[in-house]
Amino acid sequence: MTATNPSEIDAAELALTLLDRLPEDGAPERIDHALGVLADRRRRLTVQVVRDHDEPLALPDVADEVAVRERDRPLPEISAETVTEVYVSIYHDHLPRLVGIGLLAYDQERDMVHPNY
């Protein structure tokens, strides 16, 4: 089957690029786990927000920016309930996974997220 949709071609190129960059001697389980963690868009956006700032950020600020990027709208146009849902999902689901593989670090006492690479 030949891909004619530009997004399918882009996805194939991206997949090949990722495969080319995988360590040849890496443990398959670790690679699967890392790719599984990054399979979720909200997790990728969370890492991107922190990387873009390259300094510790308050988790509410991370959630605000992730909500803005997900919706492609300015923060004032996003409901407080939506931003709260983003915050809660990052705090309870996404952040523990990203901390678990060492991409981010989290200071719970200060509610700050920072790069860990």
CSV table of C-alpha atoms in Angstrom, one decimal:
chain,number,residue,atom,x,y,z
A,1,MET,CA,0.0,0.0,0.0
A,2,THR,CA,1.3,3.4,-0.9
A,3,ALA,CA,0.8,6.4,1.4
A,4,THR,CA,-0.6,9.3,-0.5
A,5,ASN,CA,-1.7,11.4,2.5
A,6,PRO,CA,1.0,13.9,3.5
A,7,SER,CA,0.5,13.2,7.2
A,8,GLU,CA,1.1,9.5,6.5
A,9,ILE,CA,4.3,10.3,4.7
A,10,ASP,CA,5.4,12.6,7.5
A,11,ALA,CA,4.6,9.9,10.1
A,12,ALA,CA,6.6,7.3,8.1
A,13,GLU,CA,9.6,9.7,7.9
A,14,LEU,CA,9.3,10.5,11.6
A,15,ALA,CA,9.2,6.8,12.4
A,16,LEU,CA,12.3,6.1,10.3
A,17,THR,CA,14.1,9.0,11.9
A,18,LEU,CA,13.3,7.7,15.4
A,19,LEU,CA,14.4,4.2,14.4
A,20,ASP,CA,17.7,5.5,13.1
A,21,ARG,CA,18.3,7.3,16.4
A,22,LEU,CA,17.6,4.3,18.7
A,23,PRO,CA,20.6,2.9,20.4
A,24,GLU,CA,21.5,-0.4,18.8
A,25,ASP,CA,22.6,-1.9,22.1
A,26,GLY,CA,19.7,-0.5,24.1
A,27,ALA,CA,17.6,-2.9,26.2
A,28,PRO,CA,14.4,-3.4,24.2
A,29,GLU,CA,12.2,-3.1,27.3
A,30,ARG,CA,13.7,0.3,28.1
A,31,ILE,CA,13.2,1.5,24.6
A,32,ASP,CA,9.6,0.2,24.6
A,33,HIS,CA,9.0,1.9,27.9
A,34,ALA,CA,10.4,5.3,26.8
A,35,LEU,CA,8.5,5.2,23.6
A,36,GLY,CA,5.3,4.3,25.5
A,37,VAL,CA,5.8,7.2,27.8
A,38,LEU,CA,6.2,9.6,24.9
A,39,ALA,CA,3.3,8.1,23.0
A,40,ASP,CA,0.9,10.5,24.8
A,41,ARG,CA,0.7,14.0,23.4
A,42,ARG,CA,0.1,15.7,26.8
A,43,ARG,CA,3.3,14.1,28.1
A,44,ARG,CA,5.2,15.3,25.1
A,45,LEU,CA,3.8,18.8,25.5
A,46,THR,CA,4.7,18.8,29.2
A,47,VAL,CA,8.3,18.0,28.4
A,48,GLN,CA,8.4,20.5,25.6
A,49,VAL,CA,7.1,23.3,27.8
A,50,VAL,CA,9.7,22.6,30.5
A,51,ARG,CA,12.5,22.3,27.8
A,52,ASP,CA,11.4,25.5,26.2
A,53,HIS,CA,11.8,27.4,29.5
A,54,ASP,CA,14.9,25.4,30.6
A,55,GLU,CA,14.4,26.4,34.2
A,56,PRO,CA,12.1,25.3,37.0
A,57,LEU,CA,8.5,26.1,36.4
A,58,ALA,CA,5.5,26.0,38.8
A,59,LEU,CA,3.3,23.1,37.9
A,60,PRO,CA,0.3,25.4,37.4
A,61,ASP,CA,2.3,27.4,34.9
A,62,VAL,CA,3.2,24.1,33.1
A,63,ALA,CA,-0.5,23.1,33.0
A,64,ASP,CA,-1.5,26.6,31.7
A,65,GLU,CA,1.0,26.3,28.8
A,66,VAL,CA,0.1,22.7,28.0
A,67,ALA,CA,-3.6,23.7,27.8
A,68,VAL,CA,-2.7,26.6,25.5
A,69,ARG,CA,-0.7,24.4,23.2
A,70,GLU,CA,-3.3,21.6,23.2
A,71,ARG,CA,-6.1,24.0,22.3
A,72,ASP,CA,-4.1,26.4,20.2
A,73,ARG,CA,-5.8,29.3,21.9
A,74,PRO,CA,-4.7,32.0,24.4
A,75,LEU,CA,-5.2,31.1,28.1
A,76,PRO,CA,-8.0,33.6,28.6
A,77,GLU,CA,-10.1,31.7,26.0
A,78,ILE,CA,-9.7,28.4,27.9
A,79,SER,CA,-12.1,27.6,30.7
A,80,ALA,CA,-10.7,27.3,34.2
A,81,GLU,CA,-12.2,23.8,34.4
A,82,THR,CA,-10.2,22.7,31.4
A,83,VAL,CA,-7.0,24.1,32.8
A,84,THR,CA,-7.8,22.3,36.1
A,85,GLU,CA,-8.3,19.1,34.3
A,86,VAL,CA,-5.0,19.5,32.5
A,87,TYR,CA,-3.2,20.2,35.8
A,88,VAL,CA,-4.8,17.2,37.6
A,89,SER,CA,-3.9,14.8,34.7
A,90,ILE,CA,-0.3,16.1,34.6
A,91,TYR,CA,0.1,15.8,38.4
A,92,HIS,CA,-1.5,12.4,38.8
A,93,ASP,CA,-0.7,10.6,35.6
A,94,HIS,CA,1.8,12.2,33.3
A,95,LEU,CA,4.4,13.8,35.6
A,96,PRO,CA,5.0,10.6,37.6
A,97,ARG,CA,5.8,8.8,34.3
A,98,LEU,CA,8.1,11.5,33.1
A,99,VAL,CA,9.9,11.7,36.4
A,100,GLY,CA,10.1,7.9,36.5
A,101,ILE,CA,12.1,7.7,33.3
A,102,GLY,CA,14.3,10.7,34.3
A,103,LEU,CA,13.1,13.3,31.8
A,104,LEU,CA,11.7,15.7,34.4
A,105,ALA,CA,12.2,16.3,38.2
A,106,TYR,CA,9.5,17.4,40.5
A,107,ASP,CA,9.8,19.2,43.8
A,108,GLN,CA,6.4,18.5,45.4
A,109,GLU,CA,7.0,20.8,48.3
A,110,ARG,CA,7.4,23.8,46.0
A,111,ASP,CA,5.2,22.4,43.2
A,112,MET,CA,8.0,23.0,40.8
A,113,VAL,CA,9.0,21.0,37.7
A,114,HIS,CA,12.4,21.2,36.1
A,115,PRO,CA,14.4,19.4,33.4
A,116,ASN,CA,16.4,16.4,34.6
A,117,TYR,CA,18.6,15.8,31.6
